Coordinates of C-alpha atoms in Angstrom, one line a residue:
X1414 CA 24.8 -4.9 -151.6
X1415 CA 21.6 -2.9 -150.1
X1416 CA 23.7 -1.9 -146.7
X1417 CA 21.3 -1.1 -143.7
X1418 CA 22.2 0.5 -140.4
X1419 CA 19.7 -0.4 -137.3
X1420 CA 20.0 -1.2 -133.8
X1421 CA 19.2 -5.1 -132.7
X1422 CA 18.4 -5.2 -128.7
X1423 CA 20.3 -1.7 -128.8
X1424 CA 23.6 -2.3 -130.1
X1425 CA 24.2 -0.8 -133.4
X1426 CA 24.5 -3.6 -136.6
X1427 CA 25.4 -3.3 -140.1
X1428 CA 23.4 -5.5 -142.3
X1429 CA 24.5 -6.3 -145.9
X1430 CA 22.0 -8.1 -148.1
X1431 CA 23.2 -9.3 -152.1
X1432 CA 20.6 -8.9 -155.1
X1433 CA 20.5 -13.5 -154.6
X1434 CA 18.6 -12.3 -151.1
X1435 CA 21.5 -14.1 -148.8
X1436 CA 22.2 -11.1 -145.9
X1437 CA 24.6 -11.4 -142.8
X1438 CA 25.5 -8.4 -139.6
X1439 CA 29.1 -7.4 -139.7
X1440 CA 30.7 -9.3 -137.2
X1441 CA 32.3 -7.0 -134.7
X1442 CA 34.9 -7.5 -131.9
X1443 CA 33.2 -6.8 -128.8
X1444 CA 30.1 -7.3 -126.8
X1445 CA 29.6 -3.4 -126.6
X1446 CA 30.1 -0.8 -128.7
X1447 CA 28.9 2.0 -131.3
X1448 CA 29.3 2.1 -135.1
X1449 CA 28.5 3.2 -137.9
X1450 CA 28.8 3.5 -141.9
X1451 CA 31.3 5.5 -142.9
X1452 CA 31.8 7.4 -146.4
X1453 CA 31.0 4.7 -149.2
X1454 CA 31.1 6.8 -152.5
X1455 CA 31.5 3.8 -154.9
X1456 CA 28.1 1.9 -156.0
X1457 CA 30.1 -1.7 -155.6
X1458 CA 33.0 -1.6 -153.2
X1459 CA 35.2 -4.4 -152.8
X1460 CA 35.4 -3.2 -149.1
X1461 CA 32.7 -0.8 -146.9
X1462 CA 33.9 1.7 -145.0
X1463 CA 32.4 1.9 -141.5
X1464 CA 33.0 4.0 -137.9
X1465 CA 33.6 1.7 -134.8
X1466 CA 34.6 2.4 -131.2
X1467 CA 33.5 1.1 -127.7
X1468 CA 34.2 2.1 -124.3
X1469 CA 38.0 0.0 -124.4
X1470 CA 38.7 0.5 -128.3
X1471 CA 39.2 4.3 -129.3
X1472 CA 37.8 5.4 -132.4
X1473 CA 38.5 2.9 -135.1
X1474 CA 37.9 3.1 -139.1
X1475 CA 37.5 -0.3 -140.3
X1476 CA 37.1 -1.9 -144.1
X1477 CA 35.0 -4.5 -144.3
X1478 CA 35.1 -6.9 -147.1
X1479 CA 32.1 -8.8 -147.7
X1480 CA 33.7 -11.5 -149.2
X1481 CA 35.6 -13.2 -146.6
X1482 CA 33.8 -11.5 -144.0
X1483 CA 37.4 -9.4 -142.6
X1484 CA 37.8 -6.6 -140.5
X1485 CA 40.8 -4.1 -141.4
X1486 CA 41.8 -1.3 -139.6
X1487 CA 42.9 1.6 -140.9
X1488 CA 42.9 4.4 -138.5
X1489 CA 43.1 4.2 -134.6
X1490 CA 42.1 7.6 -132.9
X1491 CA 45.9 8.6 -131.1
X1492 CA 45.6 9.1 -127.1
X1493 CA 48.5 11.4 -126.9
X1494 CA 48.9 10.2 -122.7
X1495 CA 49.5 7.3 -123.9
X1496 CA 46.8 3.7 -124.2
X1497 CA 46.8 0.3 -123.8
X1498 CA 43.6 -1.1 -124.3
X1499 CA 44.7 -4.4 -122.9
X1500 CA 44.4 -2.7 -119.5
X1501 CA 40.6 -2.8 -120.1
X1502 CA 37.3 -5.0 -120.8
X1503 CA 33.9 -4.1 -121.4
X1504 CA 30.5 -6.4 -121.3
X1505 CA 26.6 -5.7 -122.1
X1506 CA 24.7 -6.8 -119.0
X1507 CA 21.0 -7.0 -119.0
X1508 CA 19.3 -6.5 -116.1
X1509 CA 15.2 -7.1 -115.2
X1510 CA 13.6 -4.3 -113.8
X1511 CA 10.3 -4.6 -111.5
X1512 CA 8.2 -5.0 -113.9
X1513 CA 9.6 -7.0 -116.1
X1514 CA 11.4 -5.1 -118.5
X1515 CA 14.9 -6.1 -119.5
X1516 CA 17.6 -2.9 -119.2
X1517 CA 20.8 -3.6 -121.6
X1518 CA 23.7 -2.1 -119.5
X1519 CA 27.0 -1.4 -121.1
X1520 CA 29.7 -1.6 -118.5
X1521 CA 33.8 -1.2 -118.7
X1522 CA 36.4 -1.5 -116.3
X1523 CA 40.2 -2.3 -115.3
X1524 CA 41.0 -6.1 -115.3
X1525 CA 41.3 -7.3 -112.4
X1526 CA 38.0 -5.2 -110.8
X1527 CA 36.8 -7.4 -107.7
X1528 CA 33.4 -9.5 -108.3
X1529 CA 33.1 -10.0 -104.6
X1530 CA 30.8 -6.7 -103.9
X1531 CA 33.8 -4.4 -102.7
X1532 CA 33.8 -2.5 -106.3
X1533 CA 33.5 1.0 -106.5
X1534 CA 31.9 2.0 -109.6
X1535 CA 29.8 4.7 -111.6
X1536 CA 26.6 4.9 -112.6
X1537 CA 25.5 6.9 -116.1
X1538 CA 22.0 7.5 -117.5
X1539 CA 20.0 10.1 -119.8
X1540 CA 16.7 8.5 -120.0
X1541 CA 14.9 11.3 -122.0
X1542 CA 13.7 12.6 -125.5
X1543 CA 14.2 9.5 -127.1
X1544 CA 18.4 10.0 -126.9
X1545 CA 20.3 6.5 -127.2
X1546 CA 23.5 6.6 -124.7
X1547 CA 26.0 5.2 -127.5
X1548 CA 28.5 2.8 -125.2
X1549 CA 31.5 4.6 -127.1
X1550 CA 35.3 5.6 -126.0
X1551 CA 36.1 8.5 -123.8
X1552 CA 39.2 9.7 -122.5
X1553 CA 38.1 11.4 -120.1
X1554 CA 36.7 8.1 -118.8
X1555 CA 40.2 6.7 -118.3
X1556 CA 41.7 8.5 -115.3
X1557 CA 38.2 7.1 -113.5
X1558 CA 39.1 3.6 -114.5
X1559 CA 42.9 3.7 -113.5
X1560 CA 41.4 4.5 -110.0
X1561 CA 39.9 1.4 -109.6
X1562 CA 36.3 2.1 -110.8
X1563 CA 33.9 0.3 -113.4
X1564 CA 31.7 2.8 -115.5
X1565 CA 28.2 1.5 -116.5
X1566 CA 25.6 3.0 -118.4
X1567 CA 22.1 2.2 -117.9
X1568 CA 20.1 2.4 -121.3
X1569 CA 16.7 2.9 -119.5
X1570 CA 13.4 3.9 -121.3
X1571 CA 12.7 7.5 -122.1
X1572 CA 15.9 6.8 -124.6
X1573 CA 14.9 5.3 -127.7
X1574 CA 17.9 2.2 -127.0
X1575 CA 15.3 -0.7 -127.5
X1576 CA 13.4 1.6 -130.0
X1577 CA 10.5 4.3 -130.2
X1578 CA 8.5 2.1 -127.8
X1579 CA 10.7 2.6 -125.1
X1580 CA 11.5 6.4 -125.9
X1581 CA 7.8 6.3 -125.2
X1582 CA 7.7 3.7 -121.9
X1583 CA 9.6 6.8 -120.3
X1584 CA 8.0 9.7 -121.5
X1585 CA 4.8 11.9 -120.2
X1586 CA 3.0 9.8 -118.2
X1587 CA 5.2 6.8 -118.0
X1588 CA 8.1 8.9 -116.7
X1589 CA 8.4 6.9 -113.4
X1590 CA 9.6 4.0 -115.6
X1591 CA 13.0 6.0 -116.2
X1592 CA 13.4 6.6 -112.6
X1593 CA 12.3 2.9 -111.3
X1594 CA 14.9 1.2 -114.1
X1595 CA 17.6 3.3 -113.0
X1596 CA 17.4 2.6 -109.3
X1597 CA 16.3 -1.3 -110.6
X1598 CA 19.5 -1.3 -112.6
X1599 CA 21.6 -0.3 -109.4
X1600 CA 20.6 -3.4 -107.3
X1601 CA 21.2 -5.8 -110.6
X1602 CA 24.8 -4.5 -110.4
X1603 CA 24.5 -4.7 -106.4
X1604 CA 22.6 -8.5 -106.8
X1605 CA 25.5 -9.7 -109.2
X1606 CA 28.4 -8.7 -107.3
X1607 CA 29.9 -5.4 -109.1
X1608 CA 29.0 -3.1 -106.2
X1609 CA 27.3 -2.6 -103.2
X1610 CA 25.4 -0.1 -101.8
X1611 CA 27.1 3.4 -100.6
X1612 CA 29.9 2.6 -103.5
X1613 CA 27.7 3.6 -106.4
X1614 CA 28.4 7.0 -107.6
X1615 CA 25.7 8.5 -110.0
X1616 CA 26.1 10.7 -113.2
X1617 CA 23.6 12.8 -115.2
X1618 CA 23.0 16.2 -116.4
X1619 CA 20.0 18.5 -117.7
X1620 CA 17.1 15.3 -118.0
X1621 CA 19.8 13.3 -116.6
X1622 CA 20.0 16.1 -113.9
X1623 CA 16.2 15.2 -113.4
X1624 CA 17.3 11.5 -113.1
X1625 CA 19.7 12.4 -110.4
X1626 CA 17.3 14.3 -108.5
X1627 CA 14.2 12.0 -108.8
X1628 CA 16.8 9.1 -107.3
X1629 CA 18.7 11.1 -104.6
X1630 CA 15.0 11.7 -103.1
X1631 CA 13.9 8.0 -103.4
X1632 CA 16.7 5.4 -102.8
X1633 CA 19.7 8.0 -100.9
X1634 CA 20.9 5.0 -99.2
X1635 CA 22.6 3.5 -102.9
X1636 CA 24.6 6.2 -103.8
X1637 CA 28.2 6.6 -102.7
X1638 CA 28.1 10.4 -104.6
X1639 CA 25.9 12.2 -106.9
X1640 CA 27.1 14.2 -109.6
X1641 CA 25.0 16.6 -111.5
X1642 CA 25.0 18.5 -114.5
X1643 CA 23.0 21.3 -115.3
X1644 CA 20.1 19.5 -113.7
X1645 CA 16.7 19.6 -114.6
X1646 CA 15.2 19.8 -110.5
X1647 CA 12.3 22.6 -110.4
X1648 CA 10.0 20.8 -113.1
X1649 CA 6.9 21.5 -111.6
X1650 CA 7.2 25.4 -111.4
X1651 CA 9.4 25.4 -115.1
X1652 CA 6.1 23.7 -116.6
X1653 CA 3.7 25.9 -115.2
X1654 CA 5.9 29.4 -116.2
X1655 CA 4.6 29.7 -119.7
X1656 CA 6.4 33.0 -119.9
X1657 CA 9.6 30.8 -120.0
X1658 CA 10.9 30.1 -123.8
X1659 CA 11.0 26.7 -123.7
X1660 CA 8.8 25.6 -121.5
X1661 CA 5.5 25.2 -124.3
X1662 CA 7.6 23.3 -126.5
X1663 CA 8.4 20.9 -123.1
X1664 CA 4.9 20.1 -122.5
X1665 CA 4.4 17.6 -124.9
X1666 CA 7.3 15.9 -123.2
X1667 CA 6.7 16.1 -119.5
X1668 CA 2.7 17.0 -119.7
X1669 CA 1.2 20.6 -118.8
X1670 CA 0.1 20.8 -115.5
X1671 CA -1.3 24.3 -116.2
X1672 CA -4.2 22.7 -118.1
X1673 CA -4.0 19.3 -116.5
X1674 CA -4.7 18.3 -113.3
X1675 CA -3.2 14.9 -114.0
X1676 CA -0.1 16.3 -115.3
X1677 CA 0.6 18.4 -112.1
X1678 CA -0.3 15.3 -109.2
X1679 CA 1.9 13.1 -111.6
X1680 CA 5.4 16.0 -111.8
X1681 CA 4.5 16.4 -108.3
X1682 CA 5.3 13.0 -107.2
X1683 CA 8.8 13.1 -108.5
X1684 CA 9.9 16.5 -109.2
X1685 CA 13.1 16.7 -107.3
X1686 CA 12.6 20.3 -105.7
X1687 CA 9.1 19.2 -104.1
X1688 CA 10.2 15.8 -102.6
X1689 CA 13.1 16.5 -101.1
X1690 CA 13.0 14.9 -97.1
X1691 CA 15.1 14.7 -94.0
X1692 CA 17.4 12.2 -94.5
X1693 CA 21.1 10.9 -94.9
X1694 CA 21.8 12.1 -98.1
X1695 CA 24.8 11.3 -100.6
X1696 CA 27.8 13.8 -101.0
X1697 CA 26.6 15.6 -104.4
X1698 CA 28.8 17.9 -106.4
X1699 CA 27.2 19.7 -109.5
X1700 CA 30.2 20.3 -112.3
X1701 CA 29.7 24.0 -113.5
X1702 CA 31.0 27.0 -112.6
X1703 CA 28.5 27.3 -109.9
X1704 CA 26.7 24.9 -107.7
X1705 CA 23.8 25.6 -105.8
X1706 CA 22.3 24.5 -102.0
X1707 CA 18.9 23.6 -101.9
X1708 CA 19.3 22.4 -98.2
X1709 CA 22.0 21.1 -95.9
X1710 CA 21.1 17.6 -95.2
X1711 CA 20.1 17.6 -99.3
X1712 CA 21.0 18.0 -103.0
X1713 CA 23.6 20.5 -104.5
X1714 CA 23.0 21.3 -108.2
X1715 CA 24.6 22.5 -110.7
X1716 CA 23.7 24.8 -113.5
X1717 CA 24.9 28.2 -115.5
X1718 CA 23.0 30.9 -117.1
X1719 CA 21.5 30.0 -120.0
X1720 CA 18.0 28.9 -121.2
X1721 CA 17.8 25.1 -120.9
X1722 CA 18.7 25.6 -117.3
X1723 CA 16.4 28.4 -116.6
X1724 CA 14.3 26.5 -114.3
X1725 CA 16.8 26.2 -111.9
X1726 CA 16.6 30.3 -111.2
X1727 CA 13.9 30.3 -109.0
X1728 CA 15.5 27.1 -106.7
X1729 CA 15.9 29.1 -103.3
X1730 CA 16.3 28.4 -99.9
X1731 CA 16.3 30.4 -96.9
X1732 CA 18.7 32.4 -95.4
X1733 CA 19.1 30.7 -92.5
X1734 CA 20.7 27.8 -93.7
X1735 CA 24.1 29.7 -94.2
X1736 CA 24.0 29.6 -90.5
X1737 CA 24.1 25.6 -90.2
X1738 CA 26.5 25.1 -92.9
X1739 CA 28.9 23.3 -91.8
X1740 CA 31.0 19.2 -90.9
X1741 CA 27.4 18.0 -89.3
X1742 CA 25.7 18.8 -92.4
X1743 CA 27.4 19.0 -95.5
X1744 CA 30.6 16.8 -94.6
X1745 CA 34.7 17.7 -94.4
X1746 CA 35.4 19.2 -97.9
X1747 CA 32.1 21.6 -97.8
X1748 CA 33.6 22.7 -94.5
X1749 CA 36.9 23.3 -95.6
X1750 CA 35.3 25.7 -98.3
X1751 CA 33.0 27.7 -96.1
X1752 CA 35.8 28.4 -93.7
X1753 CA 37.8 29.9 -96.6
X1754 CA 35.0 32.0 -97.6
X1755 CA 34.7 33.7 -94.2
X1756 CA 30.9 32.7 -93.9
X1757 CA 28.9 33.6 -90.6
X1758 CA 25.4 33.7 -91.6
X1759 CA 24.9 37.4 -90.9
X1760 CA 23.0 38.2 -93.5
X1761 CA 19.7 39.7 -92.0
X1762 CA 21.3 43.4 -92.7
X1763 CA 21.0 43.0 -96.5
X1764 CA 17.2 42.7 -96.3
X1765 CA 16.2 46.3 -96.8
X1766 CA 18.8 47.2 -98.5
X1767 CA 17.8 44.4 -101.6
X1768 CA 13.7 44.7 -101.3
X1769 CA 14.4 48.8 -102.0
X1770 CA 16.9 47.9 -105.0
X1771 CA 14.4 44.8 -107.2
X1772 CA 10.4 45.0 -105.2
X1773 CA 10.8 41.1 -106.6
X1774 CA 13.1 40.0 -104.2
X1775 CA 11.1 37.8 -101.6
X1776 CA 13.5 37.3 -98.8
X1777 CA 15.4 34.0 -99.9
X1778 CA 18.8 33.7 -101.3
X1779 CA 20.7 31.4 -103.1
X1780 CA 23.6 29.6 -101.3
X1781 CA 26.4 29.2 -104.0
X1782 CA 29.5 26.6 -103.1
X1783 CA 32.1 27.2 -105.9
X1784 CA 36.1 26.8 -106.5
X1785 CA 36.9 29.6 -104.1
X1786 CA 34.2 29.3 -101.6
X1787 CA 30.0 29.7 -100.5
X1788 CA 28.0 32.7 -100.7
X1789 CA 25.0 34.1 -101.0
X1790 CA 22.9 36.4 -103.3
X1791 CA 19.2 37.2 -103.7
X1792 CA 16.7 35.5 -105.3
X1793 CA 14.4 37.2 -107.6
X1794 CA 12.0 35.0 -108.8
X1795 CA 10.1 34.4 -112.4
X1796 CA 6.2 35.2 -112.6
X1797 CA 4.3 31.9 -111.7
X1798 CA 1.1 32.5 -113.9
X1799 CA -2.0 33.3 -111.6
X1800 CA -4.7 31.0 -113.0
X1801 CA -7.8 29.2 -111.6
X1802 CA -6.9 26.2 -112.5
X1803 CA -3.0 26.3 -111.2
X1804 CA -4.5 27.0 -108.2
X1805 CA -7.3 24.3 -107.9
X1806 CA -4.4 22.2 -109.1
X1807 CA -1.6 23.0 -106.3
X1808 CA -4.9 22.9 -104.1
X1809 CA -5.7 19.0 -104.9
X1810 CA -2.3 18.0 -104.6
X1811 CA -2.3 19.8 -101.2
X1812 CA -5.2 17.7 -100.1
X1813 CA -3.5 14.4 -101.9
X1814 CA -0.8 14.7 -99.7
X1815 CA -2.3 15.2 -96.3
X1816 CA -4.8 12.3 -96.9

């Protein structure tokens, strides 16, 4: 047999075709799920070895014999906890977004989850550099679904699920499409009954980070929780600091609004750290070893120190807000942190102090929230490049927005 491994409307298929021309797709067990060829030494097998798991069946190596068509395990990943993966069941949803497009949505949950709206349930997306979300098993997964919850993952464009064309749908200058499915794929779950709004928790991290952001600014009112992972959130200022390592090798992705006036209006319109507003926001917790407060009534993020995250050094805020930190603002389990960590907002002493020790430090500080309580530290922030252009730029888009 020629053997070929695609994807057909995003779900992985095996195709077998004989030297007669007659073909068929391995027929596998569930709506959704990943797989893949496995090691096939032999030239003409009497069965194929291929990969196989979905978000209820752990990984699974199957033989398949083309003859009469069979499936046979032979090795089920162990879950040392213990699994019964009768306990689950997974569909693929599509869902239409505004204009059109049709989202494929892999979702799993406990049997027995309510159709009736009361659901709680979370939310996953990447959306970015052409990366397919595979619906595959996770462990880790499990503990959420024994509390209750479904897990969905939202294959929107900027991944390359449905193929390069909609890597591209949601890339550059078509970036809003990855936001607008996401949000559009929320209300589908809402419309048919899985959820309803302010039970949706969200998930993403670095571009998937950006995701997070780009949605907490534009529909709060969905989310339940937001939960971020080294987020993407300063895009503007990342992709105009040249002097940054990876930021040349982003433009292609996100556009250069150094040289491109375009480019800047169109990060400026979603780029979390510039639209942020008043308004009721969702609890968000960042999961890293440090989490960072943009503002109280807003996002926290999280990130570590390390280069794909860079952007997120220069995210500051002033030092007032450790004054207003607090139940009204941030909600009961922020609170119970801050009073642990003794803070009183009294930090106007450390001023001269810090400008004397780094002439770079501009008077803001970073409000950290981690495992043992919130503090503060100074911000010293990256060169922004001084050009004409950067400033004519920032200048338009000053203009844009006051019009």
């Amino acid at each position: 047999h020629l053997v070929i491994s695609e994807r057909v409307a995003g779900l992985d298929q095996i195709r077998l075709r004989s030297y007669t021309g007659d073909e068929h797709r391995i027929a596998l067990p569930e709506p959704s799920y990943s797989v893949a060829l496995g090691s096939n030494p032999e030239f003409a097998p009497d069965a194929y070895r291929i990969a196989y798991s979905s978000m209820v069946t752990p990984p699974t190596v199957f033989d398949y014999a083309p003859g009469p068509r069979t499936l046979t395990a032979l090795k089920v990943q162990e879950i040392p906890s213990g699994y019964d993966a009768g306990r689950y069941a997974t569909e693929r949803l599509t869902i239409t977004a505004r204009d059109g497009s049709r989202i494929p949505v892999s979702i799993v949950y406990p049997k027995g989850f309510p159709r009736d709206g009361s659901g709680k349930l979370l939310l996953y997306a990447y959306g970015a550099y052409g990366y397919a979300i595979p619906p595959s098993f996770s462990t880790v997964r499990l503990s959420l679904l024994d509390r209750g919850f479904a897990y969905a993952i939202a294959h929107i464009r900027g991944g390359d699920d449905l193929g390069y064309s909609w890597y591209l749908d949601g890339k550059a200058t078509k970036r809003w499409n990855t936001f607008t499915d996401f949000v559009d794929v929320a209300r589908g779950l809402i419309a048919e009954r899985w959820t309803r709004a302010g039970r949706i928790a969200i998930n993403g991290g670095s571009a998937g980070g950006e995701l997070m952001g780009v949605v907490t600014n534009t529909d709060p009112e969905l989310w339940g929780a937001v939960v971020t992972e080294v987020p993407f959130v300063d895009v503007l200022n990342t992709m105009q600091d040249e002097t940054l390592p990876l930021t040349p090798g982003e433009w292609p992705e996100w556009g250069n609004p150094i040289t491109d006036p375009d480019a800047f209006r169109l990060i400026l319109s979603y780029s979390p750290y510039e639209n942020v507003k008043a308004a009721a926001y969702p609890p968000n917790r960042g999961r890293a070893e440090e989490v960072y407060l943009m503002r109280p009534d807003l996002v926290l993020a999280g990130t570590y120190d390390g280069p794909p995250v860079a952007m997120l050094a220069r995210l500051g805020v002033p030092a007032s807000l450790l004054s207003v930190v607090g139940r009204d603002a941030l909600g009961d389990w922020l609170l119970r942190e801050s009073e642990a960590a003794g803070v009183d907002g009294s930090i106007a002493p450390l001023r001269p102090a810090l400008a004397a020790r780094d002439a770079r430090f501009d008077g803001r500080f970073f409000v950290g929230v981690t495992s043992t309580g919130i503090y503060c530290r100074p911000i010293c922030p990256a060169r922004t490049p001084k050009r004409e252009n950067v400033t004519f730029h920032r200048s338009a888009a000053a203009a844009q927005r006051s019009e």
